[in-house]
Amino acid sequence: MSEHQPNPQMEALVKQMLVQLGEDPEREGLKQTPERVAKSYQYLVSGHEAKLADVVNGALFAEEVDEMVLVKDIEFYSLCEHHMLPFYGRAHIAYLPKGKIIGLSKLPRIVDMFARRLQVQERMTVQIAEAVSEVLEPLGVAVVTEAAHLCMMMRGVSKQASVTTASCMLGTFRSDPRTRSEFLSLVRSPNPLA
Ligand code: ZN
């Protein structure tokens, strides 16, 4: 991924935003803020630049496994596109291999690729599932995401502890209720290492 260049236009916008928020952008604590904000937003949406093939980087292996592969509790941080405020939580990804498995460290990287952009949780969940399906061509893919949305938690009267769940089931996870319920019960079971 390319180094992020200084972005004077973005910095000018952030400075204007500070003024509109009733701040003095020249005061000590805010002097470097436009530059920092511009940089961090570039990073937070850098998933747009990522290409699935680069993320996977050839880590696919021929393997005759016919049991479900599940990686639970993949941390993610994203930005809701309606408020540009964070939502964050965990993703659980399962697939039923068809002659191919993927290096396990690649699944969190696929999650990051879609989390690091302006998002809605539901779309992110589908995009993760479709990406796993595209690279592995498995019998099925299941993705569940659980997230806390700061746009709900920090504003207004919403329940602060509420968690939003989204899911996407493809292939056998969609067509076979037993596969789906095996996945869901594994997702709900406590992490023995936690
Ligand atoms: Zn929002």
Short mmCIF file of N, CA and C and ligand atoms in Angstrom, two decimals:
data_model
loop_
_atom_site.label_atom_id
_atom_site.label_comp_id
_atom_site.label_asym_id
_atom_site.label_seq_id
_atom_site.Cartn_x
_atom_site.Cartn_y
_atom_site.Cartn_z
N MET A 1 0.84 -1.21 0.00
CA MET A 1 0.00 0.00 0.00
C MET A 1 0.88 1.26 0.00
N SER A 2 0.50 2.24 -0.78
CA SER A 2 1.35 3.42 -0.93
C SER A 2 1.41 4.24 0.35
N GLU A 3 2.55 4.89 0.56
CA GLU A 3 2.67 5.86 1.65
C GLU A 3 1.69 6.99 1.39
N HIS A 4 1.10 7.46 2.48
CA HIS A 4 0.15 8.53 2.25
C HIS A 4 0.84 9.88 2.18
N GLN A 5 0.56 10.58 1.12
CA GLN A 5 1.17 11.88 0.87
C GLN A 5 0.42 12.95 1.68
N PRO A 6 1.12 14.06 1.99
CA PRO A 6 0.41 15.20 2.58
C PRO A 6 -0.73 15.61 1.65
N ASN A 7 -1.83 16.01 2.22
CA ASN A 7 -2.99 16.37 1.42
C ASN A 7 -3.49 17.76 1.85
N PRO A 8 -2.90 18.83 1.25
CA PRO A 8 -3.22 20.20 1.67
C PRO A 8 -4.70 20.54 1.55
N GLN A 9 -5.38 20.00 0.54
CA GLN A 9 -6.80 20.31 0.36
C GLN A 9 -7.63 19.78 1.53
N MET A 10 -7.32 18.55 1.89
CA MET A 10 -8.02 17.93 3.01
C MET A 10 -7.71 18.68 4.30
N GLU A 11 -6.45 19.06 4.47
CA GLU A 11 -6.07 19.80 5.68
C GLU A 11 -6.83 21.12 5.75
N ALA A 12 -6.99 21.80 4.60
CA ALA A 12 -7.73 23.06 4.59
C ALA A 12 -9.19 22.83 4.98
N LEU A 13 -9.75 21.71 4.52
CA LEU A 13 -11.14 21.39 4.87
C LEU A 13 -11.30 21.15 6.37
N VAL A 14 -10.36 20.43 6.94
CA VAL A 14 -10.44 20.13 8.37
C VAL A 14 -10.31 21.43 9.17
N LYS A 15 -9.43 22.30 8.69
CA LYS A 15 -9.26 23.59 9.36
C LYS A 15 -10.57 24.38 9.34
N GLN A 16 -11.20 24.40 8.17
CA GLN A 16 -12.51 25.07 8.06
C GLN A 16 -13.55 24.44 8.96
N MET A 17 -13.50 23.14 9.06
CA MET A 17 -14.45 22.44 9.92
C MET A 17 -14.24 22.87 11.37
N LEU A 18 -12.99 22.98 11.78
CA LEU A 18 -12.70 23.43 13.15
C LEU A 18 -13.31 24.82 13.39
N VAL A 19 -13.17 25.70 12.40
CA VAL A 19 -13.74 27.05 12.52
C VAL A 19 -15.25 26.95 12.67
N GLN A 20 -15.86 26.12 11.82
CA GLN A 20 -17.33 25.96 11.88
C GLN A 20 -17.78 25.36 13.20
N LEU A 21 -16.90 24.62 13.84
CA LEU A 21 -17.24 24.03 15.15
C LEU A 21 -16.99 25.03 16.27
N GLY A 22 -16.63 26.27 15.91
CA GLY A 22 -16.44 27.31 16.90
C GLY A 22 -15.07 27.29 17.55
N GLU A 23 -14.13 26.62 16.87
CA GLU A 23 -12.78 26.50 17.43
C GLU A 23 -11.83 27.50 16.80
N ASP A 24 -10.70 27.68 17.45
CA ASP A 24 -9.62 28.49 16.89
C ASP A 24 -8.53 27.54 16.42
N PRO A 25 -8.44 27.31 15.11
CA PRO A 25 -7.49 26.31 14.60
C PRO A 25 -6.03 26.71 14.84
N GLU A 26 -5.80 27.95 15.27
CA GLU A 26 -4.42 28.37 15.51
C GLU A 26 -3.96 28.11 16.94
N ARG A 27 -4.90 27.72 17.80
CA ARG A 27 -4.44 27.50 19.17
C ARG A 27 -3.56 26.26 19.25
N GLU A 28 -2.69 26.30 20.27
CA GLU A 28 -1.62 25.31 20.39
C GLU A 28 -2.07 23.86 20.08
N GLY A 29 -3.07 23.41 20.79
CA GLY A 29 -3.47 22.00 20.69
C GLY A 29 -4.02 21.61 19.33
N LEU A 30 -4.48 22.59 18.55
CA LEU A 30 -5.13 22.29 17.27
C LEU A 30 -4.24 22.54 16.06
N LYS A 31 -3.07 23.10 16.29
CA LYS A 31 -2.23 23.50 15.15
C LYS A 31 -1.95 22.35 14.18
N GLN A 32 -1.62 21.19 14.73
CA GLN A 32 -1.28 20.05 13.87
C GLN A 32 -2.49 19.17 13.57
N THR A 33 -3.65 19.55 14.11
CA THR A 33 -4.82 18.68 13.98
C THR A 33 -5.25 18.45 12.52
N PRO A 34 -5.32 19.49 11.69
CA PRO A 34 -5.72 19.23 10.30
C PRO A 34 -4.83 18.19 9.62
N GLU A 35 -3.52 18.30 9.85
CA GLU A 35 -2.60 17.35 9.24
C GLU A 35 -2.83 15.93 9.78
N ARG A 36 -3.02 15.85 11.11
CA ARG A 36 -3.23 14.53 11.70
C ARG A 36 -4.55 13.91 11.24
N VAL A 37 -5.59 14.74 11.19
CA VAL A 37 -6.91 14.21 10.79
C VAL A 37 -6.85 13.75 9.34
N ALA A 38 -6.22 14.57 8.49
CA ALA A 38 -6.11 14.20 7.07
C ALA A 38 -5.40 12.85 6.94
N LYS A 39 -4.30 12.70 7.67
CA LYS A 39 -3.55 11.44 7.63
C LYS A 39 -4.37 10.28 8.14
N SER A 40 -5.04 10.48 9.28
CA SER A 40 -5.73 9.31 9.83
C SER A 40 -6.91 8.91 8.97
N TYR A 41 -7.62 9.89 8.37
CA TYR A 41 -8.72 9.48 7.49
C TYR A 41 -8.21 8.75 6.25
N GLN A 42 -7.06 9.17 5.74
CA GLN A 42 -6.52 8.44 4.58
C GLN A 42 -6.26 6.98 4.95
N TYR A 43 -5.74 6.79 6.16
CA TYR A 43 -5.50 5.42 6.61
C TYR A 43 -6.82 4.67 6.81
N LEU A 44 -7.78 5.35 7.43
CA LEU A 44 -9.04 4.67 7.79
C LEU A 44 -9.85 4.26 6.56
N VAL A 45 -9.58 4.89 5.42
CA VAL A 45 -10.29 4.47 4.20
C VAL A 45 -9.35 3.79 3.20
N SER A 46 -8.17 3.38 3.68
CA SER A 46 -7.18 2.83 2.76
C SER A 46 -7.56 1.47 2.20
N GLY A 47 -8.61 0.86 2.75
CA GLY A 47 -9.07 -0.42 2.21
C GLY A 47 -9.51 -0.34 0.76
N HIS A 48 -9.92 0.86 0.33
CA HIS A 48 -10.31 1.05 -1.07
C HIS A 48 -9.18 0.73 -2.04
N GLU A 49 -7.94 1.00 -1.60
CA GLU A 49 -6.80 0.78 -2.48
C GLU A 49 -6.39 -0.69 -2.54
N ALA A 50 -6.81 -1.45 -1.55
CA ALA A 50 -6.35 -2.84 -1.46
C ALA A 50 -6.99 -3.68 -2.57
N LYS A 51 -6.18 -4.55 -3.13
CA LYS A 51 -6.70 -5.49 -4.13
C LYS A 51 -6.73 -6.88 -3.49
N LEU A 52 -7.83 -7.58 -3.73
CA LEU A 52 -8.02 -8.88 -3.10
C LEU A 52 -6.84 -9.82 -3.38
N ALA A 53 -6.37 -9.83 -4.62
CA ALA A 53 -5.25 -10.73 -4.99
C ALA A 53 -3.99 -10.40 -4.19
N ASP A 54 -3.74 -9.10 -3.95
CA ASP A 54 -2.56 -8.72 -3.15
C ASP A 54 -2.73 -9.11 -1.70
N VAL A 55 -3.95 -8.95 -1.20
CA VAL A 55 -4.23 -9.28 0.20
C VAL A 55 -4.02 -10.78 0.43
N VAL A 56 -4.51 -11.59 -0.47
CA VAL A 56 -4.38 -13.05 -0.33
C VAL A 56 -2.96 -13.49 -0.67
N ASN A 57 -2.34 -12.81 -1.61
CA ASN A 57 -0.92 -13.00 -1.93
C ASN A 57 -0.54 -14.48 -2.10
N GLY A 58 -1.37 -15.20 -2.80
CA GLY A 58 -1.04 -16.59 -3.13
C GLY A 58 -1.15 -17.60 -2.01
N ALA A 59 -1.66 -17.17 -0.84
CA ALA A 59 -1.71 -18.09 0.31
C ALA A 59 -2.92 -19.03 0.23
N LEU A 60 -3.02 -19.74 -0.88
CA LEU A 60 -4.07 -20.74 -1.07
C LEU A 60 -3.40 -22.09 -1.22
N PHE A 61 -3.93 -23.09 -0.55
CA PHE A 61 -3.26 -24.39 -0.53
C PHE A 61 -4.24 -25.49 -0.88
N ALA A 62 -3.81 -26.41 -1.77
CA ALA A 62 -4.66 -27.55 -2.12
C ALA A 62 -4.71 -28.48 -0.91
N GLU A 63 -5.91 -28.79 -0.46
CA GLU A 63 -6.04 -29.63 0.73
C GLU A 63 -7.42 -30.27 0.71
N GLU A 64 -7.44 -31.61 0.91
CA GLU A 64 -8.73 -32.29 0.91
C GLU A 64 -9.33 -32.27 2.31
N VAL A 65 -9.85 -31.15 2.70
CA VAL A 65 -10.51 -31.01 4.00
C VAL A 65 -11.99 -30.91 3.71
N ASP A 66 -12.83 -31.70 4.38
CA ASP A 66 -14.25 -31.51 4.11
C ASP A 66 -15.02 -31.09 5.37
N GLU A 67 -14.29 -30.57 6.34
CA GLU A 67 -14.94 -30.03 7.54
C GLU A 67 -14.90 -28.51 7.50
N MET A 68 -15.81 -27.93 8.25
CA MET A 68 -15.90 -26.48 8.31
C MET A 68 -14.63 -25.86 8.91
N VAL A 69 -14.14 -24.82 8.28
CA VAL A 69 -13.04 -24.03 8.85
C VAL A 69 -13.67 -22.75 9.40
N LEU A 70 -13.39 -22.45 10.67
CA LEU A 70 -14.02 -21.27 11.29
C LEU A 70 -12.96 -20.43 12.00
N VAL A 71 -12.95 -19.16 11.72
CA VAL A 71 -12.10 -18.23 12.47
C VAL A 71 -13.03 -17.23 13.15
N LYS A 72 -12.94 -17.25 14.47
CA LYS A 72 -13.85 -16.41 15.26
C LYS A 72 -13.13 -15.17 15.78
N ASP A 73 -13.94 -14.18 16.16
CA ASP A 73 -13.43 -13.03 16.91
C ASP A 73 -12.32 -12.26 16.20
N ILE A 74 -12.53 -12.02 14.93
CA ILE A 74 -11.59 -11.16 14.19
C ILE A 74 -12.00 -9.71 14.46
N GLU A 75 -11.11 -8.98 15.13
CA GLU A 75 -11.41 -7.59 15.48
C GLU A 75 -11.46 -6.72 14.22
N PHE A 76 -12.40 -5.80 14.18
CA PHE A 76 -12.36 -4.82 13.07
C PHE A 76 -12.77 -3.44 13.56
N TYR A 77 -12.33 -2.45 12.83
CA TYR A 77 -12.68 -1.04 13.08
C TYR A 77 -13.06 -0.42 11.75
N SER A 78 -14.26 0.15 11.70
CA SER A 78 -14.71 0.74 10.45
C SER A 78 -15.35 2.10 10.73
N LEU A 79 -15.78 2.75 9.65
CA LEU A 79 -16.44 4.06 9.79
C LEU A 79 -17.81 3.97 9.15
N CYS A 80 -18.84 4.36 9.89
CA CYS A 80 -20.17 4.35 9.30
C CYS A 80 -20.26 5.51 8.30
N GLU A 81 -20.81 5.20 7.14
CA GLU A 81 -20.81 6.22 6.08
C GLU A 81 -21.88 7.27 6.30
N HIS A 82 -22.78 7.04 7.23
CA HIS A 82 -23.83 8.04 7.47
C HIS A 82 -23.35 9.16 8.38
N HIS A 83 -22.45 8.83 9.30
CA HIS A 83 -21.99 9.85 10.25
C HIS A 83 -20.47 10.00 10.26
N MET A 84 -19.78 9.15 9.54
CA MET A 84 -18.31 9.13 9.57
C MET A 84 -17.80 8.97 10.99
N LEU A 85 -18.52 8.17 11.76
CA LEU A 85 -18.09 7.82 13.11
C LEU A 85 -17.78 6.32 13.13
N PRO A 86 -16.93 5.89 14.04
CA PRO A 86 -16.53 4.48 14.03
C PRO A 86 -17.66 3.52 14.40
N PHE A 87 -17.62 2.37 13.79
CA PHE A 87 -18.27 1.20 14.37
C PHE A 87 -17.21 0.11 14.41
N TYR A 88 -17.27 -0.71 15.44
CA TYR A 88 -16.18 -1.67 15.63
C TYR A 88 -16.73 -2.90 16.32
N GLY A 89 -16.02 -3.99 16.14
CA GLY A 89 -16.50 -5.22 16.77
C GLY A 89 -15.71 -6.41 16.27
N ARG A 90 -16.43 -7.51 16.09
CA ARG A 90 -15.80 -8.76 15.71
C ARG A 90 -16.50 -9.41 14.54
N ALA A 91 -15.69 -10.06 13.72
CA ALA A 91 -16.23 -10.83 12.60
C ALA A 91 -15.91 -12.30 12.82
N HIS A 92 -16.84 -13.15 12.45
CA HIS A 92 -16.64 -14.60 12.51
C HIS A 92 -16.84 -15.12 11.08
N ILE A 93 -15.85 -15.86 10.61
CA ILE A 93 -15.88 -16.32 9.22
C ILE A 93 -15.72 -17.83 9.18
N ALA A 94 -16.62 -18.48 8.45
CA ALA A 94 -16.48 -19.93 8.25
C ALA A 94 -16.60 -20.25 6.77
N TYR A 95 -15.92 -21.32 6.37
CA TYR A 95 -16.16 -21.81 5.01
C TYR A 95 -16.05 -23.32 5.00
N LEU A 96 -16.69 -23.90 4.01
CA LEU A 96 -16.60 -25.35 3.79
C LEU A 96 -15.74 -25.54 2.55
N PRO A 97 -14.51 -26.03 2.73
CA PRO A 97 -13.56 -26.07 1.61
C PRO A 97 -14.01 -27.02 0.50
N LYS A 98 -13.56 -26.69 -0.70
CA LYS A 98 -13.74 -27.60 -1.84
C LYS A 98 -12.36 -27.75 -2.49
N GLY A 99 -11.47 -28.48 -1.79
CA GLY A 99 -10.14 -28.75 -2.34
C GLY A 99 -9.10 -27.66 -2.10
N LYS A 100 -9.50 -26.56 -1.43
CA LYS A 100 -8.58 -25.44 -1.23
C LYS A 100 -8.80 -24.84 0.14
N ILE A 101 -7.70 -24.49 0.82
CA ILE A 101 -7.82 -23.72 2.05
C ILE A 101 -6.99 -22.45 1.92
N ILE A 102 -7.23 -21.51 2.82
CA ILE A 102 -6.52 -20.23 2.76
C ILE A 102 -5.69 -20.05 4.03
N GLY A 103 -4.52 -19.43 3.91
CA GLY A 103 -3.72 -19.10 5.09
C GLY A 103 -4.58 -18.32 6.07
N LEU A 104 -4.61 -18.78 7.33
CA LEU A 104 -5.57 -18.22 8.28
C LEU A 104 -5.38 -16.73 8.53
N SER A 105 -4.13 -16.27 8.42
CA SER A 105 -3.88 -14.84 8.67
C SER A 105 -4.49 -13.97 7.57
N LYS A 106 -4.89 -14.59 6.47
CA LYS A 106 -5.44 -13.79 5.37
C LYS A 106 -6.88 -13.36 5.65
N LEU A 107 -7.59 -14.12 6.47
CA LEU A 107 -8.99 -13.74 6.71
C LEU A 107 -9.10 -12.40 7.44
N PRO A 108 -8.30 -12.17 8.49
CA PRO A 108 -8.33 -10.83 9.10
C PRO A 108 -7.93 -9.72 8.12
N ARG A 109 -7.05 -10.04 7.20
CA ARG A 109 -6.64 -9.01 6.23
C ARG A 109 -7.77 -8.71 5.25
N ILE A 110 -8.54 -9.75 4.91
CA ILE A 110 -9.71 -9.51 4.05
C ILE A 110 -10.73 -8.65 4.80
N VAL A 111 -10.89 -8.93 6.09
CA VAL A 111 -11.80 -8.10 6.91
C VAL A 111 -11.35 -6.64 6.90
N ASP A 112 -10.06 -6.41 7.14
CA ASP A 112 -9.52 -5.04 7.15
C ASP A 112 -9.76 -4.33 5.82
N MET A 113 -9.58 -5.08 4.76
CA MET A 113 -9.74 -4.48 3.43
C MET A 113 -11.12 -3.85 3.27
N PHE A 114 -12.13 -4.51 3.84
CA PHE A 114 -13.49 -3.97 3.70
C PHE A 114 -13.89 -3.07 4.87
N ALA A 115 -13.22 -3.23 6.02
CA ALA A 115 -13.55 -2.38 7.17
C ALA A 115 -12.96 -0.98 6.98
N ARG A 116 -11.80 -0.91 6.33
CA ARG A 116 -11.12 0.39 6.19
C ARG A 116 -11.66 1.18 5.01
N ARG A 117 -12.90 1.59 5.15
CA ARG A 117 -13.54 2.46 4.17
C ARG A 117 -14.84 2.94 4.80
N LEU A 118 -15.51 3.89 4.15
CA LEU A 118 -16.81 4.31 4.66
C LEU A 118 -17.78 3.17 4.38
N GLN A 119 -18.47 2.73 5.40
CA GLN A 119 -19.20 1.48 5.28
C GLN A 119 -20.58 1.53 5.93
N VAL A 120 -21.38 0.52 5.60
CA VAL A 120 -22.47 0.11 6.47
C VAL A 120 -22.19 -1.34 6.83
N GLN A 121 -22.51 -1.72 8.04
CA GLN A 121 -22.12 -3.04 8.54
C GLN A 121 -22.65 -4.17 7.66
N GLU A 122 -23.89 -4.02 7.21
CA GLU A 122 -24.52 -5.08 6.41
C GLU A 122 -23.74 -5.30 5.11
N ARG A 123 -23.38 -4.19 4.45
CA ARG A 123 -22.65 -4.32 3.18
C ARG A 123 -21.26 -4.90 3.41
N MET A 124 -20.59 -4.44 4.46
CA MET A 124 -19.26 -4.96 4.77
C MET A 124 -19.32 -6.47 4.95
N THR A 125 -20.35 -6.94 5.66
CA THR A 125 -20.49 -8.37 5.94
C THR A 125 -20.63 -9.17 4.65
N VAL A 126 -21.46 -8.66 3.73
CA VAL A 126 -21.65 -9.33 2.44
C VAL A 126 -20.36 -9.30 1.62
N GLN A 127 -19.67 -8.16 1.64
CA GLN A 127 -18.44 -8.04 0.85
C GLN A 127 -17.37 -9.02 1.34
N ILE A 128 -17.27 -9.19 2.66
CA ILE A 128 -16.30 -10.14 3.21
C ILE A 128 -16.63 -11.55 2.73
N ALA A 129 -17.91 -11.91 2.84
CA ALA A 129 -18.34 -13.25 2.43
C ALA A 129 -18.08 -13.48 0.94
N GLU A 130 -18.40 -12.48 0.14
CA GLU A 130 -18.21 -12.65 -1.31
C GLU A 130 -16.73 -12.73 -1.68
N ALA A 131 -15.89 -11.99 -0.95
CA ALA A 131 -14.45 -12.04 -1.24
C ALA A 131 -13.89 -13.43 -0.90
N VAL A 132 -14.30 -13.97 0.25
CA VAL A 132 -13.82 -15.31 0.64
C VAL A 132 -14.31 -16.34 -0.39
N SER A 133 -15.55 -16.16 -0.82
CA SER A 133 -16.11 -17.06 -1.81
C SER A 133 -15.35 -16.96 -3.14
N GLU A 134 -15.00 -15.74 -3.51
CA GLU A 134 -14.29 -15.52 -4.78
C GLU A 134 -12.90 -16.18 -4.78
N VAL A 135 -12.15 -16.02 -3.68
CA VAL A 135 -10.78 -16.57 -3.71
C VAL A 135 -10.75 -18.08 -3.48
N LEU A 136 -11.69 -18.62 -2.71
CA LEU A 136 -11.62 -20.03 -2.34
C LEU A 136 -12.55 -20.94 -3.15
N GLU A 137 -13.54 -20.36 -3.77
CA GLU A 137 -14.58 -21.14 -4.45
C GLU A 137 -14.98 -22.35 -3.61
N PRO A 138 -15.36 -22.12 -2.36
CA PRO A 138 -15.69 -23.22 -1.46
C PRO A 138 -17.14 -23.68 -1.66
N LEU A 139 -17.54 -24.69 -0.88
CA LEU A 139 -18.94 -25.13 -0.95
C LEU A 139 -19.88 -24.11 -0.31
N GLY A 140 -19.32 -23.37 0.64
CA GLY A 140 -20.15 -22.35 1.28
C GLY A 140 -19.31 -21.43 2.14
N VAL A 141 -19.85 -20.24 2.40
CA VAL A 141 -19.20 -19.26 3.27
C VAL A 141 -20.25 -18.67 4.20
N ALA A 142 -19.85 -18.47 5.45
CA ALA A 142 -20.74 -17.78 6.40
C ALA A 142 -19.94 -16.70 7.12
N VAL A 143 -20.54 -15.54 7.21
CA VAL A 143 -19.91 -14.45 7.95
C VAL A 143 -20.95 -13.83 8.88
N VAL A 144 -20.56 -13.68 10.15
CA VAL A 144 -21.37 -12.93 11.11
C VAL A 144 -20.50 -11.81 11.65
N THR A 145 -21.05 -10.60 11.69
CA THR A 145 -20.33 -9.49 12.34
C THR A 145 -21.19 -8.95 13.48
N GLU A 146 -20.51 -8.60 14.55
CA GLU A 146 -21.18 -8.00 15.71
C GLU A 146 -20.46 -6.69 15.97
N ALA A 147 -21.24 -5.59 16.04
CA ALA A 147 -20.57 -4.29 16.14
C ALA A 147 -21.29 -3.33 17.06
N ALA A 148 -20.51 -2.46 17.66
CA ALA A 148 -21.02 -1.31 18.40
C ALA A 148 -20.82 -0.09 17.52
N HIS A 149 -21.85 0.71 17.39
CA HIS A 149 -21.81 1.89 16.53
C HIS A 149 -21.75 3.16 17.37
N LEU A 150 -20.64 3.89 17.24
CA LEU A 150 -20.52 5.11 18.05
C LEU A 150 -21.56 6.15 17.67
N CYS A 151 -22.03 6.10 16.42
CA CYS A 151 -23.06 7.08 16.03
C CYS A 151 -24.34 6.85 16.84
N MET A 152 -24.57 5.62 17.26
CA MET A 152 -25.71 5.35 18.14
C MET A 152 -25.36 5.60 19.59
N MET A 153 -24.14 5.23 19.97
CA MET A 153 -23.78 5.25 21.39
C MET A 153 -23.51 6.66 21.90
N MET A 154 -22.95 7.51 21.03
CA MET A 154 -22.52 8.84 21.50
C MET A 154 -23.61 9.89 21.35
N ARG A 155 -24.60 9.58 20.50
CA ARG A 155 -25.62 10.60 20.22
C ARG A 155 -26.95 10.15 20.80
N GLY A 156 -27.76 11.13 21.17
CA GLY A 156 -29.16 10.87 21.46
C GLY A 156 -29.39 9.89 22.58
N VAL A 157 -30.49 9.16 22.45
CA VAL A 157 -30.99 8.39 23.57
C VAL A 157 -30.87 6.88 23.36
N SER A 158 -30.15 6.49 22.29
CA SER A 158 -30.11 5.06 21.98
C SER A 158 -29.50 4.26 23.12
N LYS A 159 -29.84 2.99 23.13
CA LYS A 159 -29.27 2.10 24.14
C LYS A 159 -27.77 2.00 23.91
N GLN A 160 -27.01 2.33 24.94
CA GLN A 160 -25.56 2.43 24.76
C GLN A 160 -24.88 1.08 24.59
N ALA A 161 -25.49 0.05 25.14
CA ALA A 161 -24.81 -1.24 25.10
C ALA A 161 -25.23 -2.08 23.90
N SER A 162 -26.05 -1.52 23.02
CA SER A 162 -26.61 -2.38 21.98
C SER A 162 -25.54 -2.79 20.97
N VAL A 163 -25.66 -4.03 20.55
CA VAL A 163 -24.75 -4.58 19.57
C VAL A 163 -25.57 -4.92 18.33
N THR A 164 -25.05 -4.53 17.18
CA THR A 164 -25.75 -4.83 15.93
C THR A 164 -25.10 -6.04 15.28
N THR A 165 -25.92 -6.98 14.88
CA THR A 165 -25.42 -8.20 14.24
C THR A 165 -25.86 -8.23 12.79
N ALA A 166 -24.95 -8.60 11.92
CA ALA A 166 -25.29 -8.80 10.51
C ALA A 166 -24.70 -10.13 10.07
N SER A 167 -25.35 -10.77 9.12
CA SER A 167 -24.80 -12.04 8.66
C SER A 167 -25.00 -12.21 7.16
N CYS A 168 -24.15 -13.04 6.58
CA CYS A 168 -24.28 -13.39 5.17
C CYS A 168 -23.93 -14.86 5.02
N MET A 169 -24.86 -15.63 4.48
CA MET A 169 -24.66 -17.07 4.28
C MET A 169 -24.68 -17.36 2.79
N LEU A 170 -23.66 -18.04 2.32
CA LEU A 170 -23.59 -18.39 0.90
C LEU A 170 -23.44 -19.91 0.76
N GLY A 171 -23.91 -20.45 -0.35
CA GLY A 171 -23.74 -21.88 -0.65
C GLY A 171 -24.42 -22.75 0.38
N THR A 172 -23.69 -23.78 0.87
CA THR A 172 -24.29 -24.73 1.80
C THR A 172 -24.79 -24.08 3.09
N PHE A 173 -24.14 -22.99 3.50
CA PHE A 173 -24.60 -22.34 4.73
C PHE A 173 -25.99 -21.73 4.53
N ARG A 174 -26.30 -21.41 3.28
CA ARG A 174 -27.62 -20.90 2.98
C ARG A 174 -28.62 -22.04 2.77
N SER A 175 -28.16 -23.08 2.03
CA SER A 175 -29.11 -24.12 1.60
C SER A 175 -29.32 -25.21 2.65
N ASP A 176 -28.36 -25.40 3.54
CA ASP A 176 -28.46 -26.52 4.49
C ASP A 176 -28.59 -26.00 5.93
N PRO A 177 -29.78 -26.12 6.49
CA PRO A 177 -30.01 -25.59 7.83
C PRO A 177 -29.10 -26.21 8.89
N ARG A 178 -28.68 -27.46 8.68
CA ARG A 178 -27.81 -28.11 9.69
C ARG A 178 -26.42 -27.47 9.69
N THR A 179 -25.90 -27.21 8.50
CA THR A 179 -24.59 -26.54 8.41
C THR A 179 -24.66 -25.16 9.04
N ARG A 180 -25.74 -24.47 8.72
CA ARG A 180 -25.90 -23.12 9.27
C ARG A 180 -26.00 -23.15 10.79
N SER A 181 -26.77 -24.10 11.32
CA SER A 181 -26.93 -24.09 12.78
C SER A 181 -25.68 -24.58 13.49
N GLU A 182 -24.91 -25.47 12.82
CA GLU A 182 -23.61 -25.86 13.40
C GLU A 182 -22.71 -24.63 13.50
N PHE A 183 -22.67 -23.85 12.43
CA PHE A 183 -21.87 -22.62 12.42
C PHE A 183 -22.32 -21.67 13.54
N LEU A 184 -23.62 -21.44 13.61
CA LEU A 184 -24.12 -20.46 14.59
C LEU A 184 -23.85 -20.92 16.02
N SER A 185 -23.95 -22.24 16.26
CA SER A 185 -23.69 -22.67 17.64
C SER A 185 -22.19 -22.58 17.97
N LEU A 186 -21.34 -22.81 16.97
CA LEU A 186 -19.89 -22.63 17.19
C LEU A 186 -19.55 -21.16 17.44
N VAL A 187 -20.24 -20.28 16.74
CA VAL A 187 -20.00 -18.85 16.93
C VAL A 187 -20.41 -18.44 18.35
N ARG A 188 -21.52 -19.01 18.82
CA ARG A 188 -22.03 -18.62 20.15
C ARG A 188 -21.26 -19.26 21.29
N SER A 189 -20.57 -20.38 21.00
CA SER A 189 -19.88 -21.07 22.11
C SER A 189 -18.72 -20.22 22.59
N PRO A 190 -18.46 -20.26 23.92
CA PRO A 190 -17.41 -19.41 24.46
C PRO A 190 -16.03 -19.81 23.94
N ASN A 191 -15.17 -18.82 23.81
CA ASN A 191 -13.79 -19.04 23.38
C ASN A 191 -13.02 -19.72 24.51
N PRO A 192 -12.54 -20.97 24.29
CA PRO A 192 -11.89 -21.70 25.38
C PRO A 192 -10.56 -21.06 25.79
N LEU A 193 -9.99 -20.23 24.94
CA LEU A 193 -8.69 -19.64 25.25
C LEU A 193 -8.82 -18.25 25.86
N ALA A 194 -10.04 -17.75 25.90
CA ALA A 194 -10.20 -16.35 26.39
C ALA A 194 -10.09 -16.30 27.91
ZN ZN B 1 -23.94 6.07 11.70
#
